[in-house]
Coordinates of C-alpha atoms and ligand atoms in Angstrom, one line a residue:
M1 CA 85.6 88.7 99.7
A2 CA 85.0 90.0 103.2
F3 CA 87.9 90.4 105.6
N4 CA 87.2 87.9 108.4
F5 CA 90.7 86.8 109.5
S6 CA 91.7 86.4 113.1
K7 CA 93.9 84.1 115.1
D8 CA 91.1 81.5 114.9
N9 CA 90.8 82.0 111.1
L10 CA 94.3 82.4 109.8
P11 CA 94.9 83.5 106.2
K12 CA 96.7 80.5 104.6
K13 CA 96.4 81.2 100.9
L14 CA 98.5 83.2 98.5
F15 CA 96.9 86.4 97.1
I16 CA 97.3 86.4 93.3
N17 CA 95.3 88.4 90.7
N18 CA 92.9 89.5 93.5
E19 CA 92.0 86.0 94.5
Y20 CA 93.1 83.8 97.4
V21 CA 94.6 80.7 95.8
D22 CA 96.4 77.6 97.0
S23 CA 100.1 77.4 96.4
K24 CA 101.3 75.1 93.6
N25 CA 104.2 74.2 95.9
P26 CA 103.5 71.3 98.3
N27 CA 106.0 72.6 100.8
K28 CA 104.7 74.6 103.8
L29 CA 106.0 77.0 106.4
A30 CA 105.6 76.4 110.2
V31 CA 105.2 79.4 112.5
Y32 CA 105.4 79.5 116.3
D33 CA 104.2 81.8 119.1
P34 CA 107.3 83.2 120.9
K35 CA 105.5 83.7 124.2
D36 CA 105.4 80.0 124.8
G37 CA 107.0 78.4 121.8
S38 CA 103.8 76.6 120.7
L39 CA 103.0 75.8 117.1
V40 CA 100.6 78.3 115.5
A41 CA 100.4 76.7 112.1
D42 CA 102.4 74.3 110.0
D43 CA 100.5 74.8 106.7
V44 CA 101.3 78.3 105.7
P45 CA 101.9 78.5 101.9
L46 CA 105.5 78.6 100.7
A47 CA 105.4 80.2 97.2
G48 CA 107.4 78.3 94.7
E49 CA 108.5 79.0 91.1
G50 CA 105.0 78.4 89.6
D51 CA 103.4 80.8 92.1
V52 CA 106.0 83.5 91.6
D53 CA 105.5 83.2 87.8
A54 CA 101.7 83.3 88.1
A55 CA 101.9 86.6 90.2
V56 CA 104.5 88.1 87.8
L57 CA 102.3 87.2 84.8
A58 CA 99.2 88.8 86.4
A59 CA 101.3 91.9 87.2
V60 CA 102.6 92.2 83.7
K61 CA 99.0 92.1 82.4
A62 CA 97.8 94.6 84.9
L63 CA 100.6 97.1 84.4
P64 CA 99.5 99.1 81.3
R65 CA 96.1 99.9 82.8
W66 CA 97.5 100.7 86.3
K67 CA 100.3 102.9 84.8
N68 CA 97.7 104.9 82.9
T69 CA 95.1 105.1 85.7
P70 CA 94.4 108.8 86.5
A71 CA 96.3 110.0 89.6
T72 CA 93.2 110.9 91.5
Q73 CA 91.8 107.4 91.0
K74 CA 95.1 105.8 92.3
R75 CA 95.0 108.3 95.2
D76 CA 91.4 107.3 96.2
I77 CA 92.2 103.6 96.1
M78 CA 95.3 104.1 98.2
L79 CA 93.4 106.3 100.7
K80 CA 90.7 103.7 101.0
F81 CA 93.3 101.0 101.6
A82 CA 94.8 103.1 104.4
D83 CA 91.4 103.5 106.0
L84 CA 90.7 99.7 105.7
L85 CA 94.1 98.9 107.4
E86 CA 93.1 101.1 110.3
H87 CA 89.5 99.7 110.4
H88 CA 90.9 96.2 110.8
A89 CA 93.8 97.2 113.0
A90 CA 92.8 95.0 115.9
A91 CA 92.7 91.9 113.8
L92 CA 95.9 92.7 111.8
T93 CA 98.0 93.6 114.8
E94 CA 96.8 90.4 116.5
L95 CA 97.8 88.4 113.4
T96 CA 101.3 89.8 113.7
R97 CA 101.5 89.6 117.5
I98 CA 100.8 85.8 117.6
T99 CA 104.1 85.1 115.9
L100 CA 106.2 88.2 116.6
G101 CA 105.3 88.7 120.2
S102 CA 105.4 92.5 120.1
P103 CA 103.3 94.3 122.8
K104 CA 99.9 95.8 121.7
D105 CA 101.1 99.4 121.6
M106 CA 104.0 98.5 119.4
G107 CA 101.7 96.7 117.1
K108 CA 99.4 99.7 116.9
G109 CA 102.3 102.0 116.1
E110 CA 103.6 99.7 113.4
L111 CA 100.2 99.4 111.7
K112 CA 99.8 103.2 111.8
L113 CA 103.1 103.6 110.0
G114 CA 101.9 101.3 107.3
S115 CA 98.5 103.1 106.8
E116 CA 100.1 106.6 107.0
S117 CA 102.6 105.6 104.4
F118 CA 99.7 104.9 102.0
R119 CA 98.2 108.3 102.8
Y120 CA 101.5 110.1 102.4
N121 CA 102.2 108.5 99.0
A122 CA 98.6 108.9 97.9
G123 CA 99.1 112.6 98.1
W124 CA 102.1 112.3 95.7
T125 CA 100.2 110.7 92.9
D126 CA 99.5 114.0 91.1
K127 CA 102.5 116.0 92.5
F128 CA 105.6 113.9 91.6
T129 CA 106.6 116.2 88.7
G130 CA 109.4 116.0 86.2
E131 CA 111.4 118.9 84.8
S132 CA 111.9 120.8 81.6
L133 CA 115.2 122.4 80.6
P134 CA 116.1 125.6 78.6
Q135 CA 115.3 125.3 74.9
E136 CA 117.6 128.1 73.6
D137 CA 119.7 125.5 71.8
G138 CA 116.6 124.5 69.7
F139 CA 115.7 121.5 71.7
L140 CA 113.1 121.3 74.5
K141 CA 114.1 118.7 77.0
I142 CA 111.4 117.1 79.1
I143 CA 112.4 114.9 81.9
R144 CA 109.8 112.4 83.0
N145 CA 109.6 110.0 86.0
E146 CA 108.3 106.7 84.7
P147 CA 107.3 103.6 86.6
L148 CA 109.7 100.6 86.5
G149 CA 107.1 98.0 85.8
V150 CA 106.6 94.9 88.0
T151 CA 108.3 95.6 91.3
A152 CA 108.6 93.6 94.6
G153 CA 109.2 94.1 98.3
I154 CA 110.9 91.5 100.5
T155 CA 110.3 92.3 104.2
P156 CA 111.7 91.2 107.6
W157 CA 109.7 89.9 110.5
N158 CA 110.0 92.8 112.9
G159 CA 107.5 95.3 111.4
P160 CA 105.5 93.6 108.6
I161 CA 102.8 96.2 107.9
A162 CA 105.0 99.2 108.3
T163 CA 107.7 97.8 106.0
M164 CA 105.0 96.8 103.5
G165 CA 103.8 100.4 103.5
F166 CA 107.3 101.9 103.0
K167 CA 107.6 99.8 99.8
A168 CA 104.2 99.2 98.4
A169 CA 102.8 102.7 98.7
P170 CA 105.5 104.6 96.7
A171 CA 105.6 101.7 94.2
L172 CA 101.9 101.8 93.6
A173 CA 101.6 105.7 93.7
T174 CA 104.1 105.9 90.8
G175 CA 102.2 103.4 88.6
N176 CA 104.1 100.2 89.3
C177 CA 102.6 96.8 90.1
F178 CA 103.9 95.4 93.4
I179 CA 104.4 91.9 94.8
L180 CA 104.9 91.6 98.5
K181 CA 107.0 88.7 100.0
P182 CA 106.7 88.9 103.8
S183 CA 109.1 87.1 106.2
E184 CA 108.4 83.4 106.9
K185 CA 108.3 84.3 110.6
T186 CA 105.4 86.8 110.5
P187 CA 103.4 86.2 107.4
F188 CA 99.8 86.5 108.6
A189 CA 99.0 90.2 108.5
S190 CA 100.6 90.5 105.1
L191 CA 98.5 87.6 103.7
A192 CA 95.4 89.0 105.4
I193 CA 95.7 92.4 103.5
G194 CA 94.7 90.6 100.3
A195 CA 91.0 91.0 101.2
L196 CA 91.6 94.8 101.8
I197 CA 93.5 95.1 98.5
Q198 CA 90.5 93.9 96.7
E199 CA 88.0 95.9 98.8
A200 CA 90.0 99.1 98.3
G201 CA 89.6 98.7 94.5
F202 CA 93.1 97.8 93.3
P203 CA 92.6 96.1 89.9
P204 CA 93.6 92.4 89.7
G205 CA 97.4 91.9 89.5
V206 CA 98.3 95.3 90.7
F207 CA 99.1 94.4 94.4
Q208 CA 99.7 90.7 95.3
V209 CA 101.1 88.8 98.3
L210 CA 103.2 85.7 98.2
S211 CA 104.2 84.1 101.5
G212 CA 107.4 82.1 101.5
D213 CA 110.9 81.9 102.8
G214 CA 114.4 82.7 101.5
S215 CA 113.8 80.5 98.5
T216 CA 110.8 82.6 97.4
G217 CA 112.8 85.7 98.0
A218 CA 115.6 84.3 95.8
L219 CA 113.1 83.5 93.0
I220 CA 111.8 87.1 93.1
S221 CA 115.3 88.6 93.2
A222 CA 116.4 86.5 90.2
H223 CA 113.2 86.9 88.2
M224 CA 113.7 88.2 84.7
R225 CA 110.4 90.1 84.5
I226 CA 110.7 91.8 87.9
R227 CA 112.3 95.2 87.4
K228 CA 113.0 96.2 91.0
V229 CA 113.3 94.6 94.5
S230 CA 113.1 96.7 97.6
F231 CA 114.6 94.6 100.3
T232 CA 114.7 95.0 104.1
G233 CA 116.6 92.5 106.2
S234 CA 120.1 91.4 107.2
V235 CA 123.3 92.5 105.5
A236 CA 124.1 88.9 104.5
T237 CA 120.8 88.4 102.7
G238 CA 120.9 91.9 101.2
K239 CA 124.2 91.0 99.5
K240 CA 122.6 87.8 98.1
V241 CA 119.6 89.9 96.7
Q242 CA 122.0 92.3 95.1
E243 CA 124.0 89.5 93.5
L244 CA 120.8 87.7 92.2
A245 CA 119.6 91.0 90.8
A246 CA 123.0 91.6 89.0
R247 CA 123.1 88.0 87.7
S248 CA 119.6 88.1 86.3
N249 CA 118.3 91.3 84.7
L250 CA 120.1 94.0 86.6
K251 CA 116.9 94.9 88.3
R252 CA 117.0 98.0 90.5
V253 CA 117.6 97.2 94.2
T254 CA 117.0 99.1 97.4
L255 CA 118.6 97.6 100.5
E256 CA 117.6 98.6 104.0
L257 CA 119.9 96.5 106.2
G258 CA 121.3 96.2 109.7
G259 CA 122.8 98.6 112.1
K260 CA 124.8 99.1 115.4
S261 CA 123.8 102.7 116.0
P262 CA 125.8 104.9 118.4
A263 CA 124.2 107.4 120.8
V264 CA 126.7 110.0 121.9
V265 CA 125.9 111.7 125.3
F266 CA 127.8 114.8 126.2
D267 CA 128.3 116.2 129.8
D268 CA 126.1 119.2 129.0
C269 CA 123.1 117.3 127.8
D270 CA 119.6 117.1 129.4
L271 CA 120.3 113.8 131.2
E272 CA 116.6 112.9 131.6
N273 CA 116.0 113.3 127.9
A274 CA 119.1 111.3 127.0
V275 CA 118.2 108.4 129.3
T276 CA 114.6 108.4 128.0
W277 CA 115.6 108.1 124.4
T278 CA 118.3 105.6 124.9
V279 CA 116.2 103.3 127.1
R280 CA 113.4 103.5 124.5
A281 CA 115.8 102.7 121.7
L282 CA 117.0 99.6 123.5
T283 CA 113.6 98.2 124.6
A284 CA 111.2 99.1 121.8
N285 CA 110.2 95.9 120.0
T286 CA 112.5 94.0 122.4
G287 CA 115.5 95.6 120.7
Q288 CA 114.6 94.1 117.4
I289 CA 114.7 97.4 115.4
C290 CA 117.4 98.1 112.8
Y291 CA 118.1 101.6 114.0
A292 CA 118.2 100.8 117.8
A293 CA 121.0 102.8 119.6
T294 CA 122.9 99.9 121.0
R295 CA 126.3 101.6 121.4
V296 CA 126.0 104.3 124.0
Y297 CA 129.0 106.6 124.5
V298 CA 128.8 108.8 127.5
Q299 CA 131.3 111.7 128.4
E300 CA 133.2 111.2 131.6
G301 CA 131.7 114.0 133.6
I302 CA 128.2 112.6 133.4
Y303 CA 129.0 108.9 133.1
D304 CA 128.2 107.8 136.6
K305 CA 124.9 109.6 136.7
F306 CA 123.9 108.3 133.3
I307 CA 124.8 104.7 134.2
Q308 CA 122.7 105.0 137.4
Q309 CA 119.6 106.3 135.7
Y310 CA 119.9 104.0 132.6
K311 CA 120.2 101.0 134.9
Q312 CA 117.4 102.1 137.1
R313 CA 115.0 102.7 134.2
L314 CA 115.9 99.3 132.6
Q315 CA 115.4 97.5 135.8
A316 CA 112.0 99.1 136.3
L317 CA 111.0 98.0 132.8
T318 CA 112.0 94.4 133.6
G319 CA 108.8 94.2 135.7
S320 CA 106.7 94.8 132.5
I321 CA 108.2 92.0 130.5
G322 CA 105.5 89.5 129.7
D323 CA 102.6 88.2 127.7
P324 CA 102.1 90.5 124.7
E325 CA 98.3 90.1 125.0
Q326 CA 98.3 92.0 128.3
E327 CA 97.9 95.8 128.0
S328 CA 100.4 96.3 130.8
T329 CA 103.2 94.6 128.9
A330 CA 105.9 96.9 127.6
I331 CA 108.5 94.3 126.5
G332 CA 107.6 91.0 124.8
P333 CA 109.7 88.0 123.9
V334 CA 112.2 87.9 121.0
V335 CA 110.7 86.5 117.8
D336 CA 111.6 82.8 118.1
E337 CA 113.9 80.2 119.5
A338 CA 116.7 80.8 116.9
Q339 CA 116.8 84.5 117.8
F340 CA 116.6 83.7 121.5
N341 CA 119.6 81.4 121.2
R342 CA 121.5 83.9 119.1
V343 CA 120.9 86.8 121.6
N344 CA 121.7 84.6 124.6
G345 CA 124.9 83.5 122.9
F346 CA 126.1 87.1 122.6
I347 CA 125.1 87.7 126.3
E348 CA 126.9 84.5 127.4
R349 CA 130.1 85.1 125.4
G350 CA 130.0 88.8 126.4
Q351 CA 130.5 87.9 130.0
H352 CA 133.8 86.1 129.2
G353 CA 136.3 88.9 128.7
Q354 CA 134.3 91.2 126.4
G355 CA 132.8 93.5 129.0
K356 CA 131.2 93.9 132.5
L357 CA 127.5 93.0 132.9
L358 CA 125.7 96.1 134.3
V359 CA 122.1 94.9 134.2
G360 CA 120.0 92.0 132.8
G361 CA 121.5 89.0 131.2
R362 CA 118.9 86.5 132.3
R363 CA 116.0 84.7 130.8
V364 CA 112.6 85.8 132.1
G365 CA 110.3 82.9 133.1
N366 CA 110.8 79.3 132.0
K367 CA 108.8 79.2 128.8
G368 CA 108.8 81.4 125.8
F369 CA 111.7 83.6 124.6
F370 CA 111.8 86.4 127.1
I371 CA 115.2 88.1 127.8
E372 CA 115.9 90.9 130.3
P373 CA 117.2 94.2 128.8
T374 CA 120.9 93.7 129.1
V375 CA 123.8 96.3 129.3
F376 CA 127.5 95.8 129.2
T377 CA 130.0 98.4 130.4
D378 CA 133.8 98.5 130.2
V379 CA 133.7 96.8 126.8
D380 CA 136.6 95.8 124.6
T381 CA 136.0 97.9 121.4
A382 CA 137.1 95.0 119.3
S383 CA 134.7 92.5 120.9
E384 CA 131.6 91.1 119.1
I385 CA 129.2 92.7 121.6
H386 CA 130.6 96.1 120.6
C387 CA 130.9 95.5 116.9
Q388 CA 128.1 93.2 115.8
E389 CA 124.4 93.7 115.4
I390 CA 122.7 91.6 118.1
F391 CA 119.1 92.5 117.2
G392 CA 117.8 92.0 120.7
P393 CA 117.7 94.1 123.9
V394 CA 121.4 94.3 124.4
S395 CA 123.6 97.4 124.5
V396 CA 127.1 98.5 125.4
V397 CA 127.9 101.7 127.3
K398 CA 131.4 103.2 127.2
S399 CA 132.8 106.5 128.5
F400 CA 134.8 108.9 126.5
K401 CA 136.8 112.1 127.0
T402 CA 136.9 114.1 123.8
E403 CA 134.7 114.8 120.7
E404 CA 137.5 113.5 118.5
E405 CA 137.8 110.2 120.4
V406 CA 134.0 109.6 120.3
M407 CA 133.7 110.4 116.7
A408 CA 136.4 108.0 115.8
L409 CA 134.7 105.3 117.9
S410 CA 131.3 106.0 116.4
N411 CA 132.4 105.8 112.8
D412 CA 134.7 102.8 113.3
T413 CA 132.1 100.3 111.9
N414 CA 130.9 98.9 108.7
F415 CA 127.3 100.0 109.6
G416 CA 125.9 103.4 109.0
L417 CA 122.2 103.5 109.6
M418 CA 121.6 106.0 112.4
A419 CA 123.4 108.0 115.1
G420 CA 122.3 110.3 117.9
V421 CA 124.0 113.1 119.8
F422 CA 122.8 114.6 123.1
T423 CA 124.1 118.0 123.9
Q424 CA 122.9 121.6 124.6
D425 CA 125.7 123.0 122.3
I426 CA 124.1 123.6 118.9
N427 CA 127.4 124.1 117.2
R428 CA 128.8 120.8 118.5
A429 CA 125.5 119.1 117.6
L430 CA 125.6 120.3 114.0
R431 CA 129.3 119.6 113.6
I432 CA 128.9 116.1 114.9
A433 CA 125.7 115.5 112.9
S434 CA 127.7 116.1 109.7
D435 CA 130.7 114.0 110.9
F436 CA 128.6 110.9 111.6
E437 CA 129.0 108.4 108.7
T438 CA 125.3 107.5 108.8
G439 CA 122.2 108.0 106.7
M440 CA 120.2 109.5 109.7
V441 CA 121.2 111.5 112.7
G442 CA 119.1 112.5 115.7
V443 CA 120.0 115.6 117.8
N444 CA 118.7 115.1 121.3
C445 CA 116.8 112.1 120.1
V446 CA 117.8 108.8 118.5
S447 CA 116.2 105.7 116.9
L448 CA 113.3 107.3 115.2
M449 CA 112.0 107.8 111.7
M450 CA 109.7 110.2 109.8
L451 CA 107.6 109.1 106.9
N452 CA 108.3 112.4 104.9
S453 CA 112.1 112.1 105.3
P454 CA 114.6 109.8 103.7
F455 CA 115.2 106.6 105.6
G456 CA 118.2 104.4 105.1
G457 CA 121.9 103.8 105.7
T458 CA 125.4 104.3 104.4
K459 CA 128.1 101.6 104.1
E460 CA 126.8 98.1 104.8
S461 CA 123.6 99.4 106.3
G462 CA 122.2 99.7 102.8
I463 CA 121.8 101.2 99.4
G464 CA 119.1 103.8 98.6
R465 CA 116.5 105.4 100.7
E466 CA 112.9 104.7 101.6
C467 CA 110.2 107.3 102.6
G468 CA 109.7 110.9 101.4
I469 CA 110.2 111.8 97.8
H470 CA 113.3 109.5 97.7
A471 CA 111.1 106.5 97.7
L472 CA 109.2 107.7 94.7
R473 CA 112.5 108.3 92.9
A474 CA 113.6 104.7 93.8
F475 CA 110.5 103.3 92.1
T476 CA 110.8 105.3 88.9
E477 CA 113.2 105.6 86.0
T478 CA 114.2 109.0 84.6
K479 CA 113.3 109.5 80.9
T480 CA 114.7 112.4 78.8
I481 CA 112.6 113.4 75.9
M482 CA 114.2 115.8 73.4
V483 CA 111.9 117.8 71.1
N484 CA 113.5 119.4 68.0
L485 CA 111.9 122.8 67.9
T486 CA 113.6 123.8 64.6
Y487 CA 112.1 120.9 62.6
Ligands
NAD1 P1 116.7 88.2 106.8 O1 117.7 88.8 105.9 O2 116.9 86.9 107.4 O3 115.3 88.1 106.0 C1 114.7 89.2 105.4 C2 113.8 88.7 104.3 O4 114.6 88.1 103.3 C3 112.8 87.6 104.6 O5 111.6 87.8 104.0 C4 113.5 86.3 104.1 O6 112.5 85.3 103.7 C5 114.1 86.9 102.8 N1 115.2 86.1 102.3 C6 116.0 85.2 103.0 N2 117.0 84.7 102.2 C7 116.8 85.3 100.9 C8 117.4 85.2 99.7 N3 118.5 84.4 99.5 N4 117.0 86.0 98.7 C9 116.0 86.8 98.9 N5 115.3 86.9 100.0 C10 115.7 86.2 101.1 O7 116.4 89.3 107.9 P2 115.4 89.2 109.2 O8 116.0 88.2 110.1 O9 114.0 88.9 108.7 O10 115.4 90.6 109.8 C11 116.4 91.1 110.6 C12 117.4 91.9 109.9 O11 116.7 92.9 109.2 C13 118.3 92.7 110.9 O12 119.6 92.6 110.3 C14 117.8 94.1 110.8 O13 118.7 95.1 111.2 C15 117.3 94.2 109.4 N6 116.3 95.3 109.4 C16 116.6 96.4 108.7 C17 115.7 97.4 108.6 C18 116.1 98.7 107.9 O14 115.2 99.4 107.5 N7 117.3 99.1 107.7 C19 114.4 97.3 109.2 C20 114.1 96.1 109.8 C21 115.1 95.1 109.9

């Protein structure tokens, strides 16, 4: 099966047991191009119960062999898969771009995160060791990391190949079988990787792809033979996944959910650096990134200068909002009409008593779902624009006087994904880094991630961590073997 997918030859079959097959479910998904709202396809498979069962059955059959495949063989397959992802980067990123609308550079970066996650985890296949404990009591204790079995990943629309890599790579490296369920809004790149899964040499049933919507995700979350779901998406859906997992077989659940990340900018910071990071945080992927710094708190002494530069840079970027197919485009549309209406609703309501519009606030063009980067100042801290995740290019900026005041403000939220602090004072930076109630903190940077370091949030931003050794732990169960040495 050669990879020959493109926007003129869209993948429209499920990938089960190393074959592209038609869905048993007659219902289909429709997907649209956000740059003009046109229909891309209305016949994308929506996996139903029969399809999920078929994939799970194939995975159950494949599991014993994959679990016992030598580490070096697993490693080589994973490395080949990473190479194949990059070899077909142009086609894969286009397949995402036509329904996500992200600019080309963003797509390249997203794909690279996916392929690098496979390389990183391939390196772990023969290094993820267990432990042994003292035997002076007459018992040798061996602690092993064992695969969970059939596992699944449910992904959001904003970074389909990167998110696939964060989940599939550690699952497969530790000997699990893995079923991917991409978002109904951006399914094509995920469906297309089936051909690469086969070419890389994954045995049938080890790595499968089921497109579908929330109903497919719910079937997976409730399935009695799936032992783990790694979910990335909204808080509301994450809670449903957790509930379905608990009601079914208590499958393990990792949740990577939403955020409303603060960036705290002190008077003594390098202003240029603080502006660069906070502008990038707001505009990358049109603000549709879970760890985007969308609450910016700036100390009084530097506030006016910061506001002037932040505004200037965002206004300048407004000129490069446009067609994601153009190399010069830095900001594309938001993903679809529903998201467009949602973000505009926040902007509209925000102008009625919640804050003062500093920049942006308008639609760009008269077709497609383009929105100017939008900033509010003088915000009411109880307002929805200050408290809720908007998941679009909208931020709030507020001034503060003291460290105590800004830390209280930063932590006064149910989210806890990421925070950033900008200062030249190392003591303050480290003190604040430990005071943030978040899973990740940037010092003189914000809204970034590293594949070798744990990624995830506290509070309602999630449960568990992806990336680094933490992802391997999340896809394995600890087993204690006690050997009676006196027998
Ligand atoms: P979403 O929750 O609507 O959907 C996510 C996935 O869940 C999709 O594949 C969807 O089909 C599936 N789903 C929907 N209902 C389901 C159900 N009942 N059971 C199981 N699965 C179900 O989220 P979205 O709109 O695709 O993505 C945006 C959200 O994702 C934002 O809140 C954003 O912050 C979050 N996000 C978080 C991270 C992170 O790593 N923390 C990364 C990216 C996005």
